[in-house]
Short mmCIF file of C-alpha atoms and ligand atoms in Angstrom, two decimals:
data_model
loop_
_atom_site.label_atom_id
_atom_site.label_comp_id
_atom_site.label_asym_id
_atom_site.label_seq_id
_atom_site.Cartn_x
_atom_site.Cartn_y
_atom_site.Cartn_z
CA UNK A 16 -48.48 71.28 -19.94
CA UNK A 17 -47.92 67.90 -19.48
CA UNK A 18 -47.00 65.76 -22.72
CA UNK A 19 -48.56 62.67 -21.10
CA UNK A 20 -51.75 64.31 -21.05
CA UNK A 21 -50.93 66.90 -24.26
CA UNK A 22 -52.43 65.85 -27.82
CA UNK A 23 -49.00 66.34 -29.94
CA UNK A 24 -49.72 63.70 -32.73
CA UNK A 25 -45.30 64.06 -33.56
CA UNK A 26 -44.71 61.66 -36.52
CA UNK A 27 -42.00 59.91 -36.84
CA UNK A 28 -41.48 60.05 -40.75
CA UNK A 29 -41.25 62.61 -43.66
CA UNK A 30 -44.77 63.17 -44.93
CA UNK A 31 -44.37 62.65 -48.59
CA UNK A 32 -46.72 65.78 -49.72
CA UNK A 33 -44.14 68.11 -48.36
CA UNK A 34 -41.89 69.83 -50.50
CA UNK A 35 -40.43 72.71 -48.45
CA UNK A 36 -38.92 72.27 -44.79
CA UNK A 37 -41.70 74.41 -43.05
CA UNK A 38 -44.50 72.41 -44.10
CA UNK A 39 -42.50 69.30 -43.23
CA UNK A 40 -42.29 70.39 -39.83
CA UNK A 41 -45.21 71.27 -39.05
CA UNK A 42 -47.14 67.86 -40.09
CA UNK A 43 -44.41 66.28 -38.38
CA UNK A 44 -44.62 68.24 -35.13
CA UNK A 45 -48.04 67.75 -35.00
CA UNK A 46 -49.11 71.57 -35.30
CA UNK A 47 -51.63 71.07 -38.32
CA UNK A 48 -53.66 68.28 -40.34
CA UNK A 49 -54.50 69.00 -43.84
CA UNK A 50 -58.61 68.39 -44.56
CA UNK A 51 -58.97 68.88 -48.05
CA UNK A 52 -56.40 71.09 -50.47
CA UNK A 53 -54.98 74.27 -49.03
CA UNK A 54 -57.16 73.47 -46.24
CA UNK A 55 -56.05 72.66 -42.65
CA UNK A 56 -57.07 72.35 -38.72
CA UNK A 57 -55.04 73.45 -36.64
CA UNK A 58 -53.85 70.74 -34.07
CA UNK A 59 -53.08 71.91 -30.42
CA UNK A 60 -49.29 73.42 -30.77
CA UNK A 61 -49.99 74.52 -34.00
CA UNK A 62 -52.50 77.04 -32.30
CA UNK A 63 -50.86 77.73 -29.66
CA UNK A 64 -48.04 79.93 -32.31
CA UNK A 65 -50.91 80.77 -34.09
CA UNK A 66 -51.97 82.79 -30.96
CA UNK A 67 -48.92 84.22 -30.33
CA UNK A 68 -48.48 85.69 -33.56
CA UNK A 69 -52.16 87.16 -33.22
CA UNK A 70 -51.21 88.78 -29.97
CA UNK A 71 -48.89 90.37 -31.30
CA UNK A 72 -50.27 91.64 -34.13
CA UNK A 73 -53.18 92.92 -31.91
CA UNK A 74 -50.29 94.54 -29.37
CA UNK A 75 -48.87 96.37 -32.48
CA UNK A 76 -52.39 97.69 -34.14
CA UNK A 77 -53.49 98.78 -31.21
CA UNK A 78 -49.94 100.60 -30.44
CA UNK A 79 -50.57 102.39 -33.56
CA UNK A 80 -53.72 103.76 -32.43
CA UNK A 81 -55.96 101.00 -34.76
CA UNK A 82 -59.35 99.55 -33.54
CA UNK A 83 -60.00 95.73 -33.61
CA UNK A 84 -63.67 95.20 -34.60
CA UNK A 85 -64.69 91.41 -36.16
CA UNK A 86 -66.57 91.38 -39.75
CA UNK A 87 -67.54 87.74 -40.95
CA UNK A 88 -66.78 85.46 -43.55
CA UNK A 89 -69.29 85.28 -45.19
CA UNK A 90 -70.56 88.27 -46.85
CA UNK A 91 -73.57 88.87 -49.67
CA UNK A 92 -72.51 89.18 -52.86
CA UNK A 93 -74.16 92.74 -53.84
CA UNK A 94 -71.94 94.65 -51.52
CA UNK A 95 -69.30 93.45 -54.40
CA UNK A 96 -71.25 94.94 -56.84
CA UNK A 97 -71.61 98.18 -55.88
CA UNK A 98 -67.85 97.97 -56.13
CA UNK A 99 -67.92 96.07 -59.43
CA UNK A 100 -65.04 93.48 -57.73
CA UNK A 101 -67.78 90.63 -57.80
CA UNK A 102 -67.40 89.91 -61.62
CA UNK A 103 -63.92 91.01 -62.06
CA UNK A 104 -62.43 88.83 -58.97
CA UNK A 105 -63.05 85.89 -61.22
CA UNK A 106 -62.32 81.52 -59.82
CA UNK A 107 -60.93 82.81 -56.94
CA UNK A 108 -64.17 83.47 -55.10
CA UNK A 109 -65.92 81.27 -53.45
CA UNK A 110 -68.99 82.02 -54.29
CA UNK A 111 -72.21 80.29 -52.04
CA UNK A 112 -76.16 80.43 -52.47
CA UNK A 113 -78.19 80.30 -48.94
CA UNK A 114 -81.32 77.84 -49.35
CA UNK A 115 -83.54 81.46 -49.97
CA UNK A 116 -81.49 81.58 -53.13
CA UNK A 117 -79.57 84.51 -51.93
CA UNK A 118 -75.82 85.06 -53.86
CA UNK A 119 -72.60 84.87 -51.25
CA UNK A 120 -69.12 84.67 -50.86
CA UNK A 121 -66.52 83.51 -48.76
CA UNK A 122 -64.71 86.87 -48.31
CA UNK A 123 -61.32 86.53 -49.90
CA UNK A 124 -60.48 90.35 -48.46
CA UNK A 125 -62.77 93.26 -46.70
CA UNK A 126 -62.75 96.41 -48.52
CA UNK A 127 -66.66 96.25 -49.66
CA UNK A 128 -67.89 95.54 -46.03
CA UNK A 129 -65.79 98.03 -44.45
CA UNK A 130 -66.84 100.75 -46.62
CA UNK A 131 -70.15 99.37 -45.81
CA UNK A 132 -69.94 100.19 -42.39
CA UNK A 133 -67.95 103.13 -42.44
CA UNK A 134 -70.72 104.73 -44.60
CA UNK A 135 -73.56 103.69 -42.45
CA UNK A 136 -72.09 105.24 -39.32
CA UNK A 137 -69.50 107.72 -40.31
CA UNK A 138 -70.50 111.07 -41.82
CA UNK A 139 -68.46 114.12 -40.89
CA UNK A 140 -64.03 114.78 -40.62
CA UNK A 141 -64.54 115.37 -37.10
CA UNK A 142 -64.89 111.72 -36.60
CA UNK A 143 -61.69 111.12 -38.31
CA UNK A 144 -58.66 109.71 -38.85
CA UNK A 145 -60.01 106.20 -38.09
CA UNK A 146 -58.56 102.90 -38.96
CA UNK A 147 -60.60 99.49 -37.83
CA UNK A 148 -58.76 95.86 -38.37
CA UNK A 149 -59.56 92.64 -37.75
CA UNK A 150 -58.17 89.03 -37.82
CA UNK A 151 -60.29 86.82 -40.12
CA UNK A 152 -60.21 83.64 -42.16
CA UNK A 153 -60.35 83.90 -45.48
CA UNK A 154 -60.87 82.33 -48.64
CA UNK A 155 -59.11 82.26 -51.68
CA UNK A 156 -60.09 79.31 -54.16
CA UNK A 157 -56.27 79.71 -55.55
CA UNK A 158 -55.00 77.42 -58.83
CA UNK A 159 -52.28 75.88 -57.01
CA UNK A 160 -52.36 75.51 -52.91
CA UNK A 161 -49.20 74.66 -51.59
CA UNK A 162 -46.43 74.71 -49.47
CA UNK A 163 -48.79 73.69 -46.23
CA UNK A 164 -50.12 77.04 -44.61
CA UNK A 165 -48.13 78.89 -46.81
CA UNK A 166 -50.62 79.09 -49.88
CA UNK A 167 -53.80 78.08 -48.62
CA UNK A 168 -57.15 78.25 -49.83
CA UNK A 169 -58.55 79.31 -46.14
CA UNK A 170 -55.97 81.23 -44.11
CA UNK A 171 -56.00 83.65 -41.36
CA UNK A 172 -55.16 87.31 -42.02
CA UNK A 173 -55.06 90.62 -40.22
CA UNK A 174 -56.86 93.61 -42.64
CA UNK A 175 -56.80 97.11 -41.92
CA UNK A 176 -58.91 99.56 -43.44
CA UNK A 177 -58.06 103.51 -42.74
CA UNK A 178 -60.37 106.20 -43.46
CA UNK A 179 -58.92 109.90 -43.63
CA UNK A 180 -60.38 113.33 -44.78
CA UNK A 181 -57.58 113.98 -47.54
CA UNK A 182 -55.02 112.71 -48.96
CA UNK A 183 -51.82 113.73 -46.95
CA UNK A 184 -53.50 111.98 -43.62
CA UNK A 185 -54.22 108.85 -45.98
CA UNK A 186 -50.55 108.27 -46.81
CA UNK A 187 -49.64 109.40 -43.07
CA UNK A 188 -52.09 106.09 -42.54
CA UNK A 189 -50.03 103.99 -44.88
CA UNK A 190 -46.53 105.11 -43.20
CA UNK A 191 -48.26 104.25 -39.72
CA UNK A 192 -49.05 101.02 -41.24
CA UNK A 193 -45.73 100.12 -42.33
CA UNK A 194 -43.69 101.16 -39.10
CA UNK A 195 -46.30 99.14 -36.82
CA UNK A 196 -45.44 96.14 -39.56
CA UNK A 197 -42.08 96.43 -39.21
CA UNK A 198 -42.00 96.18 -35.69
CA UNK A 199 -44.73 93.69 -35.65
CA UNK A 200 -41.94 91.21 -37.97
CA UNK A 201 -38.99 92.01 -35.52
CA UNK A 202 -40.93 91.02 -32.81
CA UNK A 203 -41.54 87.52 -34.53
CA UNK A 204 -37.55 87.24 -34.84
CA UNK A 205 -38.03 88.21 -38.41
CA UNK A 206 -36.43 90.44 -40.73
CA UNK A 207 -38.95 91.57 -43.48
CA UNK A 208 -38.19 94.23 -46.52
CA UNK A 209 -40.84 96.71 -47.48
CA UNK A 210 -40.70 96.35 -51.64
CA UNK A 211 -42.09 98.45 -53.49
CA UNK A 212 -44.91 96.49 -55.32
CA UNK A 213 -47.83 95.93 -57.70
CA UNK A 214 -51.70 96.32 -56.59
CA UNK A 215 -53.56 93.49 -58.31
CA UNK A 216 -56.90 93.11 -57.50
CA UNK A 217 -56.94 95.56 -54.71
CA UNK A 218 -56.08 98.69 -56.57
CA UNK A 219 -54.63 101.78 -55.74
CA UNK A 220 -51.03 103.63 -56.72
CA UNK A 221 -49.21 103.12 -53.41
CA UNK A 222 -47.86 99.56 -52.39
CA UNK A 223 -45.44 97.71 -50.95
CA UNK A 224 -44.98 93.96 -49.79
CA UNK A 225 -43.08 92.96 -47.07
CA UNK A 226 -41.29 90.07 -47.76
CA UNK A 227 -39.01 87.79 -46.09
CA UNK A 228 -36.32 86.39 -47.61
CA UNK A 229 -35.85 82.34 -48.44
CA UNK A 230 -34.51 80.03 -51.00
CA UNK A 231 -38.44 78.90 -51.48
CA UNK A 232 -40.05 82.17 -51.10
CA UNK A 233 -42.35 82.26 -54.14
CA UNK A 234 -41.71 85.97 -55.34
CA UNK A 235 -38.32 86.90 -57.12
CA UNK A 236 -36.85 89.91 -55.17
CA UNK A 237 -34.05 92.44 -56.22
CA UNK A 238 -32.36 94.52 -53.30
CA UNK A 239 -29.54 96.40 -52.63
CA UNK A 240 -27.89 94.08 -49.28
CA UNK A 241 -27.26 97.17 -47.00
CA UNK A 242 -31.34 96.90 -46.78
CA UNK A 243 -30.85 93.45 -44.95
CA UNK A 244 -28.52 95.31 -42.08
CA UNK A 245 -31.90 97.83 -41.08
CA UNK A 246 -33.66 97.47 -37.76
CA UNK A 247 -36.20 99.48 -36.09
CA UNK A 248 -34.84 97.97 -32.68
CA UNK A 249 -36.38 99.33 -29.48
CA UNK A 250 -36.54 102.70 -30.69
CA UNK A 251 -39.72 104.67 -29.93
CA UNK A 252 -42.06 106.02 -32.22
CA UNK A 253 -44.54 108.72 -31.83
CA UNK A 254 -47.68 107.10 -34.36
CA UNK A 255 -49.28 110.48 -34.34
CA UNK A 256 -45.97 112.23 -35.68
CA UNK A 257 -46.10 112.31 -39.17
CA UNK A 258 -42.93 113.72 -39.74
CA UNK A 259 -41.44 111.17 -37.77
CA UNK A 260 -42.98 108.32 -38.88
CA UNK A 261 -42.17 109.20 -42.73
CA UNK A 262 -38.77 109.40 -42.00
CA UNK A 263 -38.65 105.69 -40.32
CA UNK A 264 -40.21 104.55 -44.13
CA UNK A 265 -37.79 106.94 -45.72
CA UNK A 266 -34.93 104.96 -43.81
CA UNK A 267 -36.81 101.53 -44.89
CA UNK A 268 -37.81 102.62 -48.81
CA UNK A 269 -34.78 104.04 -50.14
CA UNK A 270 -32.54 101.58 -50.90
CA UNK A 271 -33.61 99.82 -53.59
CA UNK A 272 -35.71 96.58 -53.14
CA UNK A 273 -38.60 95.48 -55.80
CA UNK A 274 -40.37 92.31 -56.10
CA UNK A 275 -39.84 91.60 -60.06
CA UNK A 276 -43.60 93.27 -60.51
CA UNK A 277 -42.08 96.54 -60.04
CA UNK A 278 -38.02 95.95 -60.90
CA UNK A 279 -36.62 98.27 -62.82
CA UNK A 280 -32.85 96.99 -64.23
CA UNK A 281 -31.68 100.29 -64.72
CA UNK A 282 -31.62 101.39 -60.90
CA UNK A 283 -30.82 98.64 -60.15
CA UNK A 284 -27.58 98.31 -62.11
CA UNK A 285 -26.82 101.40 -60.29
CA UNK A 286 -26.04 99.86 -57.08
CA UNK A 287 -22.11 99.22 -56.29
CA UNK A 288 -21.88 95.46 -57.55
CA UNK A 289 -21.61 94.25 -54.40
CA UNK A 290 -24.39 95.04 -53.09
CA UNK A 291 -26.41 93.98 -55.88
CA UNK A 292 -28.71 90.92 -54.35
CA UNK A 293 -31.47 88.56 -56.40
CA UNK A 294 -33.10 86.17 -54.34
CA UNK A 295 -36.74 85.04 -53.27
CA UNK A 296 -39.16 85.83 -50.55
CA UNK A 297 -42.06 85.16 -49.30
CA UNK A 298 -44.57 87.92 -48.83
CA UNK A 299 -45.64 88.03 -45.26
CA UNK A 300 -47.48 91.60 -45.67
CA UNK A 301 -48.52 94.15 -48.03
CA UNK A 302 -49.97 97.92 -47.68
CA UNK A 303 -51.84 99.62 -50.46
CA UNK A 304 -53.11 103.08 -50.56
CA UNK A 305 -55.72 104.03 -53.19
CA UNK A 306 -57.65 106.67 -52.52
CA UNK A 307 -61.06 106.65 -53.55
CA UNK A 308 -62.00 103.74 -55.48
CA UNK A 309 -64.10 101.97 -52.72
CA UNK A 310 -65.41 104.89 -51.31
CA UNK A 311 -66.86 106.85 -54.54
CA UNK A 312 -68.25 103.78 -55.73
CA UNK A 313 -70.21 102.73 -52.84
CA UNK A 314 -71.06 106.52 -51.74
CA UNK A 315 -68.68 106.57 -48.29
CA UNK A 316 -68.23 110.40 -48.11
CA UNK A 317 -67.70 112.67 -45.44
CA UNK A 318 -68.63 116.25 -44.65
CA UNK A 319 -65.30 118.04 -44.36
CA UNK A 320 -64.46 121.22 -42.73
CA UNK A 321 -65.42 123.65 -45.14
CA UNK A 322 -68.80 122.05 -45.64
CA UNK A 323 -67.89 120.46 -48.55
CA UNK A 324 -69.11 116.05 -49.21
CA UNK A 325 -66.08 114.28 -50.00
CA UNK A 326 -65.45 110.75 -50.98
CA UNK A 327 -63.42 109.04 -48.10
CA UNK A 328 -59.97 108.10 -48.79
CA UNK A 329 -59.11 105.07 -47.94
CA UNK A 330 -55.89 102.38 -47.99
CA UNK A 331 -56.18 98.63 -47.09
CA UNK A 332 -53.50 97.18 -45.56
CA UNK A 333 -52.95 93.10 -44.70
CA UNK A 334 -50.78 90.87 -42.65
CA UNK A 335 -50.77 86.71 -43.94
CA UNK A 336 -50.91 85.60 -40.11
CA UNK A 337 -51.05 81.87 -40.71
CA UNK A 338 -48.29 82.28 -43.79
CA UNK A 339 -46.05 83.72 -40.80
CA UNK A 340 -45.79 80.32 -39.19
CA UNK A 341 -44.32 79.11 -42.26
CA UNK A 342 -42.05 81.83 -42.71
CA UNK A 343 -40.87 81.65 -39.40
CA UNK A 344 -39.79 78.13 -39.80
CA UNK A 345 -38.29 78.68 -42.91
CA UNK A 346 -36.00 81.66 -41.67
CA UNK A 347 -35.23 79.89 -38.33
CA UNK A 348 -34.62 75.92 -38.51
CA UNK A 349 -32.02 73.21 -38.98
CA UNK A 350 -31.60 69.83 -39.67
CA UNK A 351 -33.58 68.45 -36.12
CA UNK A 352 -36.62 71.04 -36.64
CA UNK A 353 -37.83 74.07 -35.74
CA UNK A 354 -36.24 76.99 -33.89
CA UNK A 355 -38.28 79.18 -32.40
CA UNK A 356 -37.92 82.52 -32.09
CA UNK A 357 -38.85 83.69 -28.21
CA UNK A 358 -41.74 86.00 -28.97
CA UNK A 359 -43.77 83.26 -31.17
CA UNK A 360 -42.91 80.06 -29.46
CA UNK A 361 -45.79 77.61 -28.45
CA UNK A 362 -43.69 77.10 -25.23
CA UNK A 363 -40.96 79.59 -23.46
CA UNK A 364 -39.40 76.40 -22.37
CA UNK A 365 -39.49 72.10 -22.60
CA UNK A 366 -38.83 70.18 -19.61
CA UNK A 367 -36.48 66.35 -19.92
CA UNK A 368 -36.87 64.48 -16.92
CA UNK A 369 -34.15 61.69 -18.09
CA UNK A 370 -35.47 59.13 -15.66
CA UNK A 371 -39.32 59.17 -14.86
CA UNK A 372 -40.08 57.25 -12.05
CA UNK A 373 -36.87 58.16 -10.11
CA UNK A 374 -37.98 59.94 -6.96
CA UNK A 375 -35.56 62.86 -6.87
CA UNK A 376 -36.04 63.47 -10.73
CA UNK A 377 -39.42 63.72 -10.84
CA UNK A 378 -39.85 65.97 -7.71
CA UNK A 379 -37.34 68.16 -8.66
CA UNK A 380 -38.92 68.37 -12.56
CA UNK A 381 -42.60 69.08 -10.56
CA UNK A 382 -40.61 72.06 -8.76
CA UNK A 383 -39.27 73.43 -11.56
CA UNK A 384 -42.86 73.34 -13.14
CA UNK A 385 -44.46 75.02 -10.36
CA UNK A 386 -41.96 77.09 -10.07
CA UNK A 387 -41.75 78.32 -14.05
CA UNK A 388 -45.61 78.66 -13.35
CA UNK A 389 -45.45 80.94 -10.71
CA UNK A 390 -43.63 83.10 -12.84
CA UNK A 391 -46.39 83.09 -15.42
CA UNK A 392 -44.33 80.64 -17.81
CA UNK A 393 -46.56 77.65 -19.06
CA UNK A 394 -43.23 74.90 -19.81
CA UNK A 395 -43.86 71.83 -21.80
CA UNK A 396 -43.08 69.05 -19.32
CA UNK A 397 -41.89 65.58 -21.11
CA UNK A 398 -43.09 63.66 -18.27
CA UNK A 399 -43.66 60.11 -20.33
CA UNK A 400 -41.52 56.99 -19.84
CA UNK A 401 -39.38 57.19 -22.89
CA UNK A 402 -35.64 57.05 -23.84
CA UNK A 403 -34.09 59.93 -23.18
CA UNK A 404 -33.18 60.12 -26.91
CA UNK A 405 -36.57 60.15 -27.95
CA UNK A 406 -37.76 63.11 -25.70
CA UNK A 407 -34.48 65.06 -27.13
CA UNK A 408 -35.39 64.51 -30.45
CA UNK A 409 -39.22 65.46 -29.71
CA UNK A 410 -38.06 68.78 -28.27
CA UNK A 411 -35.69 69.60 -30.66
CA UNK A 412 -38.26 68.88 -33.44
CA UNK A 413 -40.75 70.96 -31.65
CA UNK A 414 -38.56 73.89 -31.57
CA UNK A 415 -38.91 75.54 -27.87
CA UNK A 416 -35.51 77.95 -27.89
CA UNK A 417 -34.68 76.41 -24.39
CA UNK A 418 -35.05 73.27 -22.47
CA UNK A 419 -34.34 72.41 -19.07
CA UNK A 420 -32.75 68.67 -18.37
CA UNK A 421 -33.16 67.00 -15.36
CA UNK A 422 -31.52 63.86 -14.53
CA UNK A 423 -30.21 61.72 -10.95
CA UNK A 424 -26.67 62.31 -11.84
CA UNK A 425 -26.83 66.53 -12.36
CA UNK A 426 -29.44 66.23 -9.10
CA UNK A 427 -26.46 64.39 -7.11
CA UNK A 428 -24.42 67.92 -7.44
CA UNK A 429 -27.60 70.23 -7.06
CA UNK A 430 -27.90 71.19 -10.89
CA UNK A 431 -29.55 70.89 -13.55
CA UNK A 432 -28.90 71.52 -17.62
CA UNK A 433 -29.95 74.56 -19.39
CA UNK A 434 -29.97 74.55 -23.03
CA UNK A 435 -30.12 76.84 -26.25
CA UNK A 436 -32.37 75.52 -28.92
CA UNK A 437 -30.19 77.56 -31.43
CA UNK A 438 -26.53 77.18 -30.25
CA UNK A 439 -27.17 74.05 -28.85
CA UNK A 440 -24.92 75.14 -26.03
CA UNK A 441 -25.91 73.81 -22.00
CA UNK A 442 -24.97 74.90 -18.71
CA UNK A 443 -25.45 73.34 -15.84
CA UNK A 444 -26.83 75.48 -12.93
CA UNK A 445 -28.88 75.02 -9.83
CA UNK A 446 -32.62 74.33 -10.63
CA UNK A 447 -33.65 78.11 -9.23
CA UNK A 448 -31.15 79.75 -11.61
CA UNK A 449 -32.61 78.22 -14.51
CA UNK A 450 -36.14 79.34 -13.23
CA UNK A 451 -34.43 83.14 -12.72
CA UNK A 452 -33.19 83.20 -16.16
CA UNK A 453 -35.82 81.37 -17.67
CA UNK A 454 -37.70 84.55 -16.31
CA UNK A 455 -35.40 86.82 -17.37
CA UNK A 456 -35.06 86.13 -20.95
CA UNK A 457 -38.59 86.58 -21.54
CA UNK A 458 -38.92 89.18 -19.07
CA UNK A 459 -39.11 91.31 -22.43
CA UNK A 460 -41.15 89.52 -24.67
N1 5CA B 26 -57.10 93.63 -48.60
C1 5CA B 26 -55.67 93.60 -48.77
C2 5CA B 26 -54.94 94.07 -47.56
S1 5CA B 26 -55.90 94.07 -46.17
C3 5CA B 26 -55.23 92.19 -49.14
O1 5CA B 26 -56.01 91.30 -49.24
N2 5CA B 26 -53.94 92.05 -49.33
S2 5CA B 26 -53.19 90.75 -49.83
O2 5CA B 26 -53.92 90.14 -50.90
O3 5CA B 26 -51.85 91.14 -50.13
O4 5CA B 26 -53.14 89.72 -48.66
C4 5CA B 26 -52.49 90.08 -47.46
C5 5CA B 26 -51.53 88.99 -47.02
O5 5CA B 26 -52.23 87.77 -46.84
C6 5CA B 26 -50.45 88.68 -48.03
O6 5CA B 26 -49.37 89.57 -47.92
C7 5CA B 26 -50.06 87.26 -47.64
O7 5CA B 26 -49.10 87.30 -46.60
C8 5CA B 26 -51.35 86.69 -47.09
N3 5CA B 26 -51.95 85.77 -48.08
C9 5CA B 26 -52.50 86.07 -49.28
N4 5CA B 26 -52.92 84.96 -49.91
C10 5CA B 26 -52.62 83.92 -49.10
C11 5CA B 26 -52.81 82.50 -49.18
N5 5CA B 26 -53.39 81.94 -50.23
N6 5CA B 26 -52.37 81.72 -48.15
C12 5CA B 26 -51.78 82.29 -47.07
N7 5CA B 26 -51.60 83.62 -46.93
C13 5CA B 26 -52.00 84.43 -47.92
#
């Protein structure tokens, strides 16, 4: 992409109505516009991370054996009272009448219309396990939106919905769910903590959030810091192993870590001092197993193997995709802007050409384009006629983790400048081995 012909709206000054850095950046990179409270489009780069973090997510779900399918927004409001939610869920709904009178809602979550199709098609434990996800916006009419995409009223989320015969394959659901999260996080360059939690409105015994950690997270968290040091790295796991799968979450739940829902002072004063951590985080994900309550009362059952009609069991399980972008930023930024982490960057690399115009800069800046393109890499080329200062401070705003500087004097000794976003550190190298490690970096990713 070409910036002269890109729509990146960058401005220039601090957007009063931003309190924390993340949603700073993002008005000021141009990635979003708010259109009423809690409420935004999303402008052309800001989809473009969007994306990524979807495709990943997908990549991950699907990994763990779950099925995309795509429920809508809006939904009627009777499937809520079968499940008694549409009274008890309260201001947060958004609740809608169509011109024949009819009740709706702006679904705020997807437990009732799952169960509604899972009961409609699904009869008999031969046709299980089974766990369908999608990514949807939502609606939550929430008191205070704030923080930019962080609390919105409509956001994007990934919700899972697993459906087992008994309860022993329902939790070996929720374990899936929370190994295929981890990695999902790490893959976005972030480190997130499975906490042991409280259900709210979704119900259930078994949750935890997932939450990562930042002066303006807006949950109070209590760990022990050893949990901060665990990775699931490139270690493979077998989803359909429940043995092995429990033990990754027994590695990730043991050490102590509650949101202050669930904190309990005692255990935690049993930690060496040390180690004892209180902080805040924001909640990027949360898994919930509980059982039956959707299924019994909306009459999901199955036929099990000994002829007997069961109620379903069930667990929901939900990833706050457009919150990520805002936790990304706020776990990987500095005083210039965003850094992005490789796997979730809008671009794998930004282009300077320091003089436009000049012959031998801009051919060799077309080259490197084609020849990034060739490779499958899309780079963001700063082809306007601006100071040189101005299209630094542009791409270190906009956060790509490298960029590529091209200029008459490097071109004079055959080379070019290859910079780290994060270190800030540049080499200079010949124009092919920036393309070849361009490559290789996100060979990987
Ligand atoms: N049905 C369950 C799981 S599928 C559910 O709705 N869970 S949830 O309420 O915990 O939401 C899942 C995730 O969505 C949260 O962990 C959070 O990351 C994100 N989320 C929730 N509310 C908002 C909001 N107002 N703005 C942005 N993201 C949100």
């Amino acid at each position: 992409m070409r910036v002269s012909r890109y729509f990146m709206p960058v401005l220039k000054e601090n957007p009063a109505e931003a309190q924390i850095v993340s949603h700073r950046y993002m008005l000021r990179a141009g990635m979003i516009k708010q259109q009423a409270a809690g409420i935004y489009s999303w402008l052309p780069l800001g989809l473009r991370v969007l994306n990524r973090i979807q495709q990943i997510v997908h990549e991950e779900q699907v990994r763990a054996g779950h099925i995309p399918l795509l429920m809508p927004t809006l939904q009627p409001a009777d499937l809520w009272r079968e499940s008694g939610r549409y009274d008890d869920y309260g201001q947060e709904m958004l609740r809608i009448k169509d011109r024949q009178d009819r009740e709706m809602l702006y679904g705020p979550t997807n437990e009732e219309m799952i169960t509604d199709i899972f009961r409609a098609h699904v009869g008999s434990y031969k046709d299980l396990p089974l766990t369908l996800y999608h990514i949807q916006w939502k609606f939550r009419d929430e008191m205070r939106p704030r923080f930019g995409v962080m609390r919105g009223r409509e956001f994007l989320m990934k919700d899972g919905y697993n459906f087992d015969v008994d309860k022993a394959a329902a939790l070996h659901a929720y374990n899936r769910h929370m190994v295929s999260y981890l990695r999902t996080y790490e893959r976005m360059g972030l480190t997130a903590i499975p906490m042991r939690a409280d259900s709210g409105p979704i119900g259930g015994e078994d949750t935890h959030e997932f939450l990562v950690l930042a002066a303006t997270g807006e949950s109070e968290v209590f760990f022990d810091s050893a949990v901060t040091d665990l990775r699931l790295g490139s270690r493979e796991v077998d989803y359909d192993n429940r043995e092995d799968v429990a033990a990754v979450c027994k590695e990730f739940t043991t050490l102590y870590a509650r949101t202050d829902e669930t904190h309990d002072q005692a255990l935690f004063d049993a930690i060496p001092e040390e180690r004892r951590k209180v902080a805040r985080g924001i909640e990027v994900g949360q898994i919930f197993y509980f059982g039956t309550k959707y299924s019994e009362s909306m009459g999901a059952t199955v036929v099990t193997a000994d002829g007997s009609k069961v109620p379903v069991e069930m667990g929901s399980h939900g990833i706050g995709v457009s919150r990520l972008l805002g936790a990304i930023i706020e776990a990987s930024h500095d005083d210039k802007g965003i850094i992005w982490p490789e796997g979730v960057t809008p671009f794998p690399v930004g282009i300077v050409n320091l003089k436009q115009g000049d012959a031998a800069a801009d051919a060799a800046c077309e080259g490197l384009y084609k020849a990034l393109k060739a490779k499958s890499l899309e780079a963001l080329y700063d082809d306007r006629e601006e100071r040189a200062g101005a299209k630094f401070a542009t791409m270190d705003l906009i956060g790509l983790p490298w960029r590529i500087t091209v200029g008459p004097r490097g071109l004079a000794n055959g080379v070019v400048e290859l910079t780290s976003r994060r270190t800030g550190v540049s080499e200079e190298m010949a124009p092919e081995a920036a393309v070849a490690r361009i490559a290789e970096i996100y060979a990987g990713i």
